[in-house]
mmCIF file of C-alpha atoms and ligand atoms in Angstrom:
data_model
loop_
_atom_site.group_PDB
_atom_site.id
_atom_site.type_symbol
_atom_site.label_atom_id
_atom_site.label_comp_id
_atom_site.label_asym_id
_atom_site.label_seq_id
_atom_site.Cartn_x
_atom_site.Cartn_y
_atom_site.Cartn_z
ATOM 1 C CA MET A 1 -123.744 31.948 5.584
ATOM 2 C CA ASN A 2 -123.196 35.625 4.619
ATOM 3 C CA LYS A 3 -123.650 38.554 7.010
ATOM 4 C CA ASP A 4 -127.225 39.363 5.926
ATOM 5 C CA GLU A 5 -128.304 35.770 6.241
ATOM 6 C CA GLN A 6 -126.651 35.582 9.617
ATOM 7 C CA LYS A 7 -128.501 38.690 10.758
ATOM 8 C CA ALA A 8 -131.812 37.378 9.468
ATOM 9 C CA LEU A 9 -131.198 34.113 11.290
ATOM 10 C CA GLU A 10 -130.447 35.892 14.531
ATOM 11 C CA GLN A 11 -133.600 37.997 14.248
ATOM 12 C CA LYS A 12 -135.714 34.987 13.474
ATOM 13 C CA MET A 13 -134.300 33.160 16.490
ATOM 14 C CA LYS A 14 -134.840 36.114 18.787
ATOM 15 C CA ALA A 15 -138.470 36.409 17.678
ATOM 16 C CA ARG A 16 -138.962 32.695 18.051
ATOM 17 C CA TYR A 17 -137.423 32.754 21.508
ATOM 18 C CA ALA A 18 -139.659 35.644 22.604
ATOM 19 C CA GLU A 19 -142.637 33.673 21.374
ATOM 20 C CA PHE A 20 -141.526 30.547 23.277
ATOM 21 C CA LYS A 21 -141.112 32.560 26.454
ATOM 22 C CA LYS A 22 -144.566 34.089 26.103
ATOM 23 C CA ASN A 23 -146.313 30.778 25.547
ATOM 24 C CA PHE A 24 -144.823 28.582 28.227
ATOM 25 C CA LYS A 25 -145.982 28.646 31.826
ATOM 26 C CA PRO A 26 -143.155 28.408 34.327
ATOM 27 C CA THR A 27 -143.072 25.257 36.467
ATOM 28 C CA PRO A 28 -142.150 25.465 40.169
ATOM 29 C CA GLU A 29 -138.479 26.161 40.839
ATOM 30 C CA MET A 30 -136.343 23.035 40.997
ATOM 31 C CA PRO A 31 -133.824 22.939 43.825
ATOM 32 C CA GLU A 32 -130.272 23.778 42.784
ATOM 33 C CA PHE A 33 -127.924 20.813 42.922
ATOM 34 C CA ASN A 34 -124.226 20.594 43.075
ATOM 35 C CA PHE A 35 -122.262 17.504 42.243
ATOM 36 C CA PRO A 36 -120.084 16.023 44.970
ATOM 37 C CA GLU A 37 -117.494 13.615 43.570
ATOM 38 C CA PRO A 38 -118.132 9.976 44.535
ATOM 39 C CA GLN A 39 -115.702 8.471 47.031
ATOM 40 C CA LEU A 40 -113.875 5.726 45.194
ATOM 41 C CA PRO A 41 -113.506 2.420 47.034
ATOM 42 C CA GLU A 42 -109.930 1.319 47.689
ATOM 43 C CA GLY A 43 -108.312 -1.383 45.578
ATOM 44 C CA PRO A 44 -108.795 -2.474 41.964
ATOM 45 C CA LEU A 45 -112.263 -1.979 40.527
ATOM 46 C CA PRO A 46 -114.235 -4.735 38.795
ATOM 47 C CA ASP A 47 -115.570 -1.964 36.543
ATOM 48 C CA THR A 48 -112.493 -1.927 34.320
ATOM 49 C CA GLU A 49 -112.675 -5.602 33.470
ATOM 50 C CA LEU A 50 -116.439 -5.422 32.938
ATOM 51 C CA ALA A 51 -116.076 -2.329 30.755
ATOM 52 C CA ALA A 52 -113.684 -4.229 28.522
ATOM 53 C CA THR A 53 -115.714 -7.405 28.263
ATOM 54 C CA GLN A 54 -119.433 -6.584 28.562
ATOM 55 C CA PHE A 55 -119.825 -3.398 26.511
ATOM 56 C CA ASN A 56 -119.139 -2.391 22.921
ATOM 57 C CA LEU A 57 -119.051 1.369 23.461
ATOM 58 C CA VAL A 58 -117.425 3.627 26.032
ATOM 59 C CA VAL A 59 -117.970 7.192 27.166
ATOM 60 C CA ALA A 60 -116.209 9.193 29.848
ATOM 61 C CA GLU A 61 -118.326 10.175 32.834
ATOM 62 C CA ASN A 62 -116.266 13.322 33.487
ATOM 63 C CA GLU A 63 -112.948 13.161 31.647
ATOM 64 C CA CYS A 64 -114.153 14.607 28.329
ATOM 65 C CA LYS A 65 -116.008 17.550 29.827
ATOM 66 C CA MET A 66 -114.632 20.983 29.111
ATOM 67 C CA GLY A 67 -113.697 21.592 32.746
ATOM 68 C CA SER A 68 -111.459 18.501 32.703
ATOM 69 C CA ILE A 69 -109.634 19.506 29.520
ATOM 70 C CA TYR A 70 -109.584 23.229 28.830
ATOM 71 C CA HIS A 71 -107.483 25.218 31.302
ATOM 72 C CA LYS A 72 -105.940 28.626 31.637
ATOM 73 C CA GLY A 73 -102.198 28.644 32.246
ATOM 74 C CA ALA A 74 -100.183 30.928 34.499
ATOM 75 C CA ASP A 75 -99.243 32.889 31.353
ATOM 76 C CA GLY A 76 -102.940 33.662 30.821
ATOM 77 C CA LYS A 77 -103.145 31.463 27.716
ATOM 78 C CA PRO A 78 -105.501 28.504 27.382
ATOM 79 C CA PHE A 79 -104.068 24.987 27.320
ATOM 80 C CA PHE A 80 -105.503 21.510 26.894
ATOM 81 C CA ASP A 81 -104.982 18.442 29.063
ATOM 82 C CA PHE A 82 -105.948 15.332 27.123
ATOM 83 C CA THR A 83 -104.295 12.783 29.428
ATOM 84 C CA ALA A 84 -107.463 11.116 30.704
ATOM 85 C CA ALA A 85 -109.354 11.397 27.404
ATOM 86 C CA ASP A 86 -106.436 9.788 25.556
ATOM 87 C CA ARG A 87 -106.373 6.964 28.083
ATOM 88 C CA LEU A 88 -110.040 6.204 27.428
ATOM 89 C CA ARG A 89 -109.555 6.439 23.660
ATOM 90 C CA ASP A 90 -106.662 3.946 23.902
ATOM 91 C CA PHE A 91 -108.786 1.649 26.072
ATOM 92 C CA ALA A 92 -111.588 1.699 23.495
ATOM 93 C CA LYS A 93 -109.168 1.029 20.648
ATOM 94 C CA LYS A 94 -107.516 -1.838 22.472
ATOM 95 C CA ASN A 95 -110.895 -3.436 23.107
ATOM 96 C CA GLY A 96 -112.335 -2.759 19.674
ATOM 97 C CA GLN A 97 -115.025 -0.484 21.093
ATOM 98 C CA ASP A 98 -116.712 2.662 19.851
ATOM 99 C CA MET A 99 -116.289 5.857 21.840
ATOM 100 C CA ARG A 100 -118.680 8.755 22.364
ATOM 101 C CA TRP A 101 -117.664 12.290 23.287
ATOM 102 C CA HIS A 102 -119.547 13.819 26.236
ATOM 103 C CA THR A 103 -119.736 16.797 25.928
ATOM 104 C CA LEU A 104 -118.777 20.004 24.074
ATOM 105 C CA VAL A 105 -121.102 22.735 25.406
ATOM 106 C CA TRP A 106 -122.767 22.494 28.816
ATOM 107 C CA HIS A 107 -123.622 25.001 31.538
ATOM 108 C CA ASN A 108 -122.128 22.645 34.156
ATOM 109 C CA GLN A 109 -118.514 21.537 34.487
ATOM 110 C CA SER A 110 -117.269 24.256 32.156
ATOM 111 C CA PRO A 111 -114.166 26.080 33.343
ATOM 112 C CA ASP A 112 -114.970 29.351 35.030
ATOM 113 C CA TRP A 113 -112.150 31.245 33.319
ATOM 114 C CA ILE A 114 -113.732 30.825 29.913
ATOM 115 C CA PHE A 115 -116.532 33.286 30.731
ATOM 116 C CA LYS A 116 -114.212 35.904 32.205
ATOM 117 C CA ASN A 117 -111.595 38.464 31.272
ATOM 118 C CA ASP A 118 -108.370 38.653 33.274
ATOM 119 C CA ASP A 119 -109.910 41.319 35.520
ATOM 120 C CA GLY A 120 -112.867 39.049 36.306
ATOM 121 C CA SER A 121 -115.379 40.943 34.160
ATOM 122 C CA LYS A 122 -117.655 39.137 31.727
ATOM 123 C CA VAL A 123 -115.955 38.263 28.463
ATOM 124 C CA SER A 124 -117.336 39.645 25.184
ATOM 125 C CA ARG A 125 -119.430 37.574 22.825
ATOM 126 C CA GLU A 126 -116.672 37.607 20.188
ATOM 127 C CA GLU A 127 -114.052 36.428 22.646
ATOM 128 C CA LEU A 128 -116.232 33.626 24.023
ATOM 129 C CA GLU A 129 -116.997 32.472 20.481
ATOM 130 C CA THR A 130 -113.279 32.366 19.747
ATOM 131 C CA ARG A 131 -112.582 30.369 22.902
ATOM 132 C CA LEU A 132 -115.394 27.919 22.182
ATOM 133 C CA LYS A 133 -114.397 27.456 18.538
ATOM 134 C CA ASN A 134 -110.808 26.938 19.608
ATOM 135 C CA TYR A 135 -112.003 24.217 21.956
ATOM 136 C CA ILE A 136 -114.308 22.440 19.510
ATOM 137 C CA PHE A 137 -111.754 22.448 16.694
ATOM 138 C CA THR A 138 -108.857 21.329 18.872
ATOM 139 C CA VAL A 139 -110.846 18.429 20.285
ATOM 140 C CA GLY A 140 -112.082 17.524 16.800
ATOM 141 C CA GLU A 141 -108.573 17.620 15.387
ATOM 142 C CA ARG A 142 -107.404 15.104 17.967
ATOM 143 C CA TYR A 143 -110.358 12.723 18.216
ATOM 144 C CA ARG A 144 -112.469 13.027 15.058
ATOM 145 C CA ASP A 145 -111.473 9.587 13.753
ATOM 146 C CA ASP A 146 -112.170 7.851 17.054
ATOM 147 C CA ILE A 147 -115.549 9.227 17.999
ATOM 148 C CA CYS A 148 -118.844 7.745 16.776
ATOM 149 C CA SER A 149 -121.055 10.416 18.301
ATOM 150 C CA VAL A 150 -120.578 13.759 20.016
ATOM 151 C CA ASP A 151 -122.858 15.449 22.534
ATOM 152 C CA VAL A 152 -122.571 18.891 21.011
ATOM 153 C CA VAL A 153 -124.918 20.664 23.402
ATOM 154 C CA ASN A 154 -125.954 19.199 26.734
ATOM 155 C CA GLU A 155 -129.022 20.080 28.827
ATOM 156 C CA CYS A 156 -129.975 23.285 27.024
ATOM 157 C CA ILE A 157 -133.724 23.078 27.725
ATOM 158 C CA SER A 158 -134.859 24.792 30.909
ATOM 159 C CA ASP A 159 -136.963 22.899 33.449
ATOM 160 C CA LYS A 160 -138.754 26.121 34.291
ATOM 161 C CA ASN A 161 -140.332 27.010 30.961
ATOM 162 C CA PHE A 162 -139.045 24.397 28.484
ATOM 163 C CA VAL A 163 -137.319 26.896 26.222
ATOM 164 C CA LEU A 164 -133.592 27.463 25.951
ATOM 165 C CA ARG A 165 -132.002 27.710 29.392
ATOM 166 C CA ASP A 166 -130.875 31.299 29.794
ATOM 167 C CA GLY A 167 -128.481 33.232 31.988
ATOM 168 C CA ALA A 168 -130.934 33.328 34.895
ATOM 169 C CA ASP A 169 -131.057 29.551 34.638
ATOM 170 C CA ARG A 170 -127.282 29.101 34.891
ATOM 171 C CA SER A 171 -126.342 29.109 31.199
ATOM 172 C CA GLN A 172 -123.500 31.535 30.741
ATOM 173 C CA TRP A 173 -123.313 30.297 27.150
ATOM 174 C CA PHE A 174 -126.780 31.692 26.465
ATOM 175 C CA ASP A 175 -126.124 34.747 28.550
ATOM 176 C CA ILE A 176 -123.026 35.800 26.603
ATOM 177 C CA LEU A 177 -123.491 34.246 23.171
ATOM 178 C CA GLY A 178 -127.247 34.698 22.802
ATOM 179 C CA PRO A 179 -129.905 32.194 21.720
ATOM 180 C CA ASP A 180 -128.160 31.117 18.520
ATOM 181 C CA TYR A 181 -125.246 29.540 20.398
ATOM 182 C CA VAL A 182 -126.841 26.113 19.961
ATOM 183 C CA ASP A 183 -127.048 26.444 16.162
ATOM 184 C CA LYS A 184 -123.504 27.742 15.979
ATOM 185 C CA ALA A 185 -122.080 24.973 18.129
ATOM 186 C CA PHE A 186 -123.602 22.408 15.769
ATOM 187 C CA PHE A 187 -122.205 24.120 12.670
ATOM 188 C CA TRP A 188 -118.735 24.192 14.228
ATOM 189 C CA ALA A 189 -119.046 20.592 15.432
ATOM 190 C CA LYS A 190 -119.971 19.499 11.911
ATOM 191 C CA GLU A 191 -116.698 20.960 10.656
ATOM 192 C CA ALA A 192 -114.696 19.582 13.547
ATOM 193 C CA PHE A 193 -116.212 16.076 13.608
ATOM 194 C CA PRO A 194 -117.296 15.432 10.009
ATOM 195 C CA LYS A 195 -117.735 11.674 10.514
ATOM 196 C CA SER A 196 -119.501 11.617 13.891
ATOM 197 C CA SER A 197 -123.186 11.865 14.562
ATOM 198 C CA LEU A 198 -124.055 15.136 16.274
ATOM 199 C CA VAL A 199 -126.216 14.863 19.352
ATOM 200 C CA ILE A 200 -128.340 17.216 21.418
ATOM 201 C CA ASN A 201 -128.548 15.569 24.835
ATOM 202 C CA ASP A 202 -130.947 16.208 27.711
ATOM 203 C CA TYR A 203 -132.667 14.676 30.735
ATOM 204 C CA ASN A 204 -136.325 14.108 31.636
ATOM 205 C CA LEU A 205 -137.500 14.209 28.013
ATOM 206 C CA GLU A 206 -139.247 10.875 28.620
ATOM 207 C CA MET A 207 -140.499 12.029 32.037
ATOM 208 C CA VAL A 208 -141.873 15.526 31.471
ATOM 209 C CA PRO A 209 -144.137 15.992 28.433
ATOM 210 C CA GLY A 210 -143.635 19.783 28.391
ATOM 211 C CA LYS A 211 -139.883 19.397 28.229
ATOM 212 C CA ARG A 212 -140.200 16.767 25.501
ATOM 213 C CA GLU A 213 -142.317 19.228 23.493
ATOM 214 C CA GLY A 214 -139.912 22.089 24.161
ATOM 215 C CA MET A 215 -137.055 20.002 22.777
ATOM 216 C CA TYR A 216 -139.218 19.031 19.793
ATOM 217 C CA LYS A 217 -139.894 22.678 18.978
ATOM 218 C CA LEU A 218 -136.246 23.594 19.321
ATOM 219 C CA LEU A 219 -135.248 20.738 17.005
ATOM 220 C CA LYS A 220 -137.920 21.522 14.430
ATOM 221 C CA GLY A 221 -136.602 25.070 14.231
ATOM 222 C CA MET A 222 -133.015 23.868 13.994
ATOM 223 C CA LEU A 223 -133.860 21.522 11.143
ATOM 224 C CA GLU A 224 -135.737 24.293 9.335
ATOM 225 C CA ARG A 225 -132.652 26.461 9.642
ATOM 226 C CA GLY A 226 -130.463 23.682 8.266
ATOM 227 C CA VAL A 227 -128.577 23.086 11.493
ATOM 228 C CA PRO A 228 -126.736 19.748 11.244
ATOM 229 C CA VAL A 229 -128.188 18.043 14.322
ATOM 230 C CA ASP A 230 -128.934 14.394 13.533
ATOM 231 C CA THR A 231 -129.498 12.665 16.877
ATOM 232 C CA VAL A 232 -131.352 13.255 20.139
ATOM 233 C CA GLY A 233 -129.713 11.878 23.282
ATOM 234 C CA LEU A 234 -132.113 10.783 26.000
ATOM 235 C CA GLN A 235 -130.136 10.688 29.230
ATOM 236 C CA MET A 236 -132.770 8.476 30.915
ATOM 237 C CA HIS A 237 -131.916 8.899 34.561
ATOM 238 C CA ILE A 238 -135.100 7.082 35.471
ATOM 239 C CA ASN A 239 -136.350 5.000 38.378
ATOM 240 C CA VAL A 240 -138.149 1.803 39.334
ATOM 241 C CA GLU A 241 -141.550 3.526 39.259
ATOM 242 C CA TYR A 242 -141.457 6.070 36.537
ATOM 243 C CA PRO A 243 -141.880 6.795 33.633
ATOM 244 C CA PRO A 244 -144.076 4.115 32.063
ATOM 245 C CA VAL A 245 -142.544 2.425 29.074
ATOM 246 C CA SER A 246 -145.260 3.950 26.863
ATOM 247 C CA GLU A 247 -143.837 7.426 27.569
ATOM 248 C CA ILE A 248 -140.366 6.266 26.591
ATOM 249 C CA GLU A 249 -141.715 4.827 23.371
ATOM 250 C CA LYS A 250 -143.649 8.004 22.640
ATOM 251 C CA THR A 251 -140.542 10.108 23.172
ATOM 252 C CA ILE A 252 -138.351 8.040 20.875
ATOM 253 C CA GLU A 253 -141.009 8.049 18.163
ATOM 254 C CA LEU A 254 -141.670 11.781 18.472
ATOM 255 C CA TYR A 255 -138.051 12.623 17.643
ATOM 256 C CA GLY A 256 -137.991 9.852 15.056
ATOM 257 C CA SER A 257 -140.903 11.612 13.336
ATOM 258 C CA LEU A 258 -138.562 14.545 12.667
ATOM 259 C CA GLY A 259 -136.248 12.178 10.799
ATOM 260 C CA LEU A 260 -133.758 12.215 13.666
ATOM 261 C CA LYS A 261 -132.018 9.240 15.256
ATOM 262 C CA VAL A 262 -132.234 8.685 18.997
ATOM 263 C CA ILE A 263 -129.669 7.304 21.419
ATOM 264 C CA VAL A 264 -130.000 6.596 25.118
ATOM 265 C CA THR A 265 -126.961 8.231 26.637
ATOM 266 C CA GLU A 266 -126.862 7.922 30.442
ATOM 267 C CA MET A 267 -129.345 5.329 31.545
ATOM 268 C CA GLU A 268 -129.744 3.913 35.010
ATOM 269 C CA ILE A 269 -132.818 2.830 37.009
ATOM 270 C CA SER A 270 -132.716 4.311 40.492
ATOM 271 C CA MET A 271 -134.368 2.531 43.419
ATOM 272 C CA TYR A 272 -135.852 5.883 44.443
ATOM 273 C CA ALA A 273 -138.795 7.528 42.698
ATOM 274 C CA ASP A 274 -138.565 10.725 44.798
ATOM 275 C CA ARG A 275 -142.001 11.821 43.694
ATOM 276 C CA GLU A 276 -141.878 14.979 45.788
ATOM 277 C CA GLN A 277 -138.471 16.051 44.614
ATOM 278 C CA ASP A 278 -139.824 19.376 43.348
ATOM 279 C CA LYS A 279 -140.836 20.180 46.952
ATOM 280 C CA GLY A 280 -137.372 19.255 48.168
ATOM 281 C CA ILE A 281 -138.636 16.010 49.768
ATOM 282 C CA PHE A 282 -136.613 12.850 49.143
ATOM 283 C CA GLU A 283 -137.093 9.212 50.154
ATOM 284 C CA GLU A 284 -135.057 7.680 52.963
ATOM 285 C CA ARG A 285 -132.362 5.130 52.168
ATOM 286 C CA LYS A 286 -134.027 1.730 51.729
ATOM 287 C CA GLU A 287 -133.011 -1.937 51.733
ATOM 288 C CA TYR A 288 -132.565 -3.489 48.328
ATOM 289 C CA THR A 289 -134.638 -6.595 48.948
ATOM 290 C CA PRO A 290 -134.834 -9.453 46.418
ATOM 291 C CA GLU A 291 -138.329 -8.156 45.528
ATOM 292 C CA LEU A 292 -137.006 -4.704 44.765
ATOM 293 C CA LEU A 293 -134.148 -6.130 42.694
ATOM 294 C CA GLU A 294 -136.716 -8.179 40.761
ATOM 295 C CA LYS A 295 -138.838 -5.101 40.198
ATOM 296 C CA GLN A 296 -135.805 -3.295 38.834
ATOM 297 C CA ALA A 297 -134.984 -6.270 36.624
ATOM 298 C CA ALA A 298 -138.506 -6.278 35.201
ATOM 299 C CA ARG A 299 -138.219 -2.545 34.454
ATOM 300 C CA TYR A 300 -134.923 -3.006 32.634
ATOM 301 C CA GLU A 301 -136.440 -5.862 30.664
ATOM 302 C CA GLU A 302 -139.614 -4.084 29.563
ATOM 303 C CA ILE A 303 -137.705 -0.963 28.600
ATOM 304 C CA PHE A 304 -135.145 -2.933 26.603
ATOM 305 C CA GLU A 305 -138.004 -4.656 24.782
ATOM 306 C CA CYS A 306 -139.116 -1.186 23.716
ATOM 307 C CA PHE A 307 -135.511 -0.327 22.756
ATOM 308 C CA LYS A 308 -135.290 -3.407 20.561
ATOM 309 C CA LYS A 309 -138.506 -2.437 18.800
ATOM 310 C CA GLU A 310 -137.306 1.124 18.199
ATOM 311 C CA ALA A 311 -133.933 -0.149 17.007
ATOM 312 C CA LYS A 312 -135.682 -2.421 14.514
ATOM 313 C CA ALA A 313 -137.686 0.583 13.329
ATOM 314 C CA GLY A 314 -134.346 2.270 12.595
ATOM 315 C CA ILE A 315 -134.752 5.122 15.109
ATOM 316 C CA LEU A 316 -132.808 4.015 18.194
ATOM 317 C CA LYS A 317 -129.097 3.552 17.597
ATOM 318 C CA ASP A 318 -127.249 3.051 20.896
ATOM 319 C CA VAL A 319 -128.038 2.493 24.547
ATOM 320 C CA VAL A 320 -125.439 3.638 27.059
ATOM 321 C CA LEU A 321 -125.580 3.004 30.806
ATOM 322 C CA TRP A 322 -124.194 5.634 33.177
ATOM 323 C CA GLY A 323 -121.863 3.331 35.033
ATOM 324 C CA ILE A 324 -121.142 -0.334 35.557
ATOM 325 C CA THR A 325 -121.174 -1.342 39.243
ATOM 326 C CA ASP A 326 -123.562 0.173 41.770
ATOM 327 C CA PRO A 327 -120.998 1.627 44.197
ATOM 328 C CA MET A 328 -119.491 3.687 41.366
ATOM 329 C CA SER A 329 -122.777 5.289 40.341
ATOM 330 C CA TRP A 330 -123.155 9.062 40.611
ATOM 331 C CA LYS A 331 -126.629 8.319 42.045
ATOM 332 C CA ASN A 332 -124.981 7.446 45.359
ATOM 333 C CA ASN A 333 -124.524 11.164 45.738
ATOM 334 C CA PHE A 334 -127.333 12.595 43.676
ATOM 335 C CA PRO A 335 -129.858 14.011 44.308
ATOM 336 C CA VAL A 336 -129.193 13.144 47.965
ATOM 337 C CA PRO A 337 -125.512 13.113 48.969
ATOM 338 C CA GLY A 338 -124.615 9.869 50.702
ATOM 339 C CA ARG A 339 -127.961 8.093 50.139
ATOM 340 C CA THR A 340 -126.614 5.023 48.390
ATOM 341 C CA ASP A 341 -128.505 3.740 45.385
ATOM 342 C CA ALA A 342 -128.287 0.559 43.300
ATOM 343 C CA PRO A 343 -129.313 1.599 39.801
ATOM 344 C CA LEU A 344 -126.979 -0.397 37.528
ATOM 345 C CA LEU A 345 -126.502 -3.951 36.243
ATOM 346 C CA PHE A 346 -123.626 -5.136 38.465
ATOM 347 C CA ASP A 347 -123.114 -5.115 42.229
ATOM 348 C CA GLY A 348 -120.019 -3.912 44.069
ATOM 349 C CA GLU A 349 -118.180 -7.185 43.531
ATOM 350 C CA GLY A 350 -118.869 -7.035 39.820
ATOM 351 C CA LYS A 351 -121.492 -9.786 40.024
ATOM 352 C CA PRO A 352 -124.444 -9.513 37.651
ATOM 353 C CA LYS A 353 -127.691 -8.434 39.292
ATOM 354 C CA PRO A 354 -131.077 -9.908 38.339
ATOM 355 C CA ALA A 355 -131.462 -7.069 35.815
ATOM 356 C CA PHE A 356 -128.368 -8.216 33.918
ATOM 357 C CA ASP A 357 -129.630 -11.787 33.789
ATOM 358 C CA ARG A 358 -132.978 -10.617 32.387
ATOM 359 C CA LEU A 359 -131.324 -8.601 29.643
ATOM 360 C CA CYS A 360 -129.197 -11.578 28.635
ATOM 361 C CA LYS A 361 -132.145 -13.979 28.417
HETATM 362 C C1 XIL B 401 -122.316 13.481 36.345
HETATM 363 C C2 XIL B 401 -121.222 12.486 36.739
HETATM 364 O O1 XIL B 401 -121.763 11.186 36.678
HETATM 365 C C3 XIL B 401 -120.714 12.807 38.131
HETATM 366 O O2 XIL B 401 -119.587 11.991 38.455
HETATM 367 C C4 XIL B 401 -120.304 14.279 38.221
HETATM 368 O O3 XIL B 401 -119.984 14.587 39.548
HETATM 369 C C5 XIL B 401 -121.424 15.186 37.728
HETATM 370 O O4 XIL B 401 -121.845 14.797 36.435
HETATM 371 N N1 XIL B 401 -126.130 14.681 33.191
HETATM 372 C C6 XIL B 401 -124.954 14.660 32.477
HETATM 373 C C7 XIL B 401 -123.759 14.015 33.047
HETATM 374 O O5 XIL B 401 -124.941 15.084 31.308
HETATM 375 O O6 XIL B 401 -122.571 14.622 32.617
HETATM 376 C C8 XIL B 401 -123.812 14.010 34.557
HETATM 377 O O7 XIL B 401 -122.696 13.239 35.021
HETATM 378 C C9 XIL B 401 -125.119 13.442 35.042
HETATM 379 C C10 XIL B 401 -126.275 14.267 34.555
#
């Protein structure tokens, strides 16, 4: 792209963004969450054995995030720590599994230093671009042959107005780089990971029609501008009540209609629907009765029936669960710290739950 084309692109995106902002009504403020780290049980985990034997694809829950890898040394220069990411890559290789990369650009779990100069002031756009490119290309250099798909940009749609999350909505990437940071990240990722599919990943797309539409509009524009996005990642942090399978189907087919592939990237089915979450009201911890476990199993089954249909139609490519045994799930601490949940396929001893049995029928 030459300078004039670049300028024209930026202007077009700015105009488009202004139009988005004008047309969308804000939704009520969502509470701000932070992410406490789960307390790991003592002793060996059944998760490792299950990961090796029951799954054909792995992804790191935290170890491939920028904050885990990209650091600033005492000499003021950036350095990379690939210890944990390498370990997972070796695990996948040993077990003949595919590996996904989660994630390159995200407003959460990015290192704080990257947005700042040495004196603590905000870094310039040029400098942040250099730091981000340095990151994307270094990661690509090391892992490009091992990674089937990369989450290039994670959670970039705002829950408030369904357009790109901006600085006021915690995206320092948007704040410093401007609205075309998403396009640019994909162009760089295409260079860095030429063989991997390039994913835009987000949550609640199957839950909130406005957000689904907002993502659709963003993607349509990206495709028109020739941005090399090829896959939409549906995180699918869903629950035993909601959303209905028809909404999931609709979502997959909507993105499929753009010629994109879809993958499910972080699925689990929480026991808690938390219908009044937007008012800050959450359900109390409940007992996981046999009836509730059956209900969860039926949900997994009906949703996987839909997945099989969409896979046959050539749209859905992978389904990834966000964890293996219940006690290891991030949902034990989110959105309510310490309210244990049981959203996955295996219990704490590594025994299959009714949901696992249904999926294996
Ligand atoms: C979560 C991890 O599961 C937690 O261990 C961590 O404390 C916070 O992040 N969307 C994402 C994932 O894209 O990276 C998040 O993972 C869950 C929500």
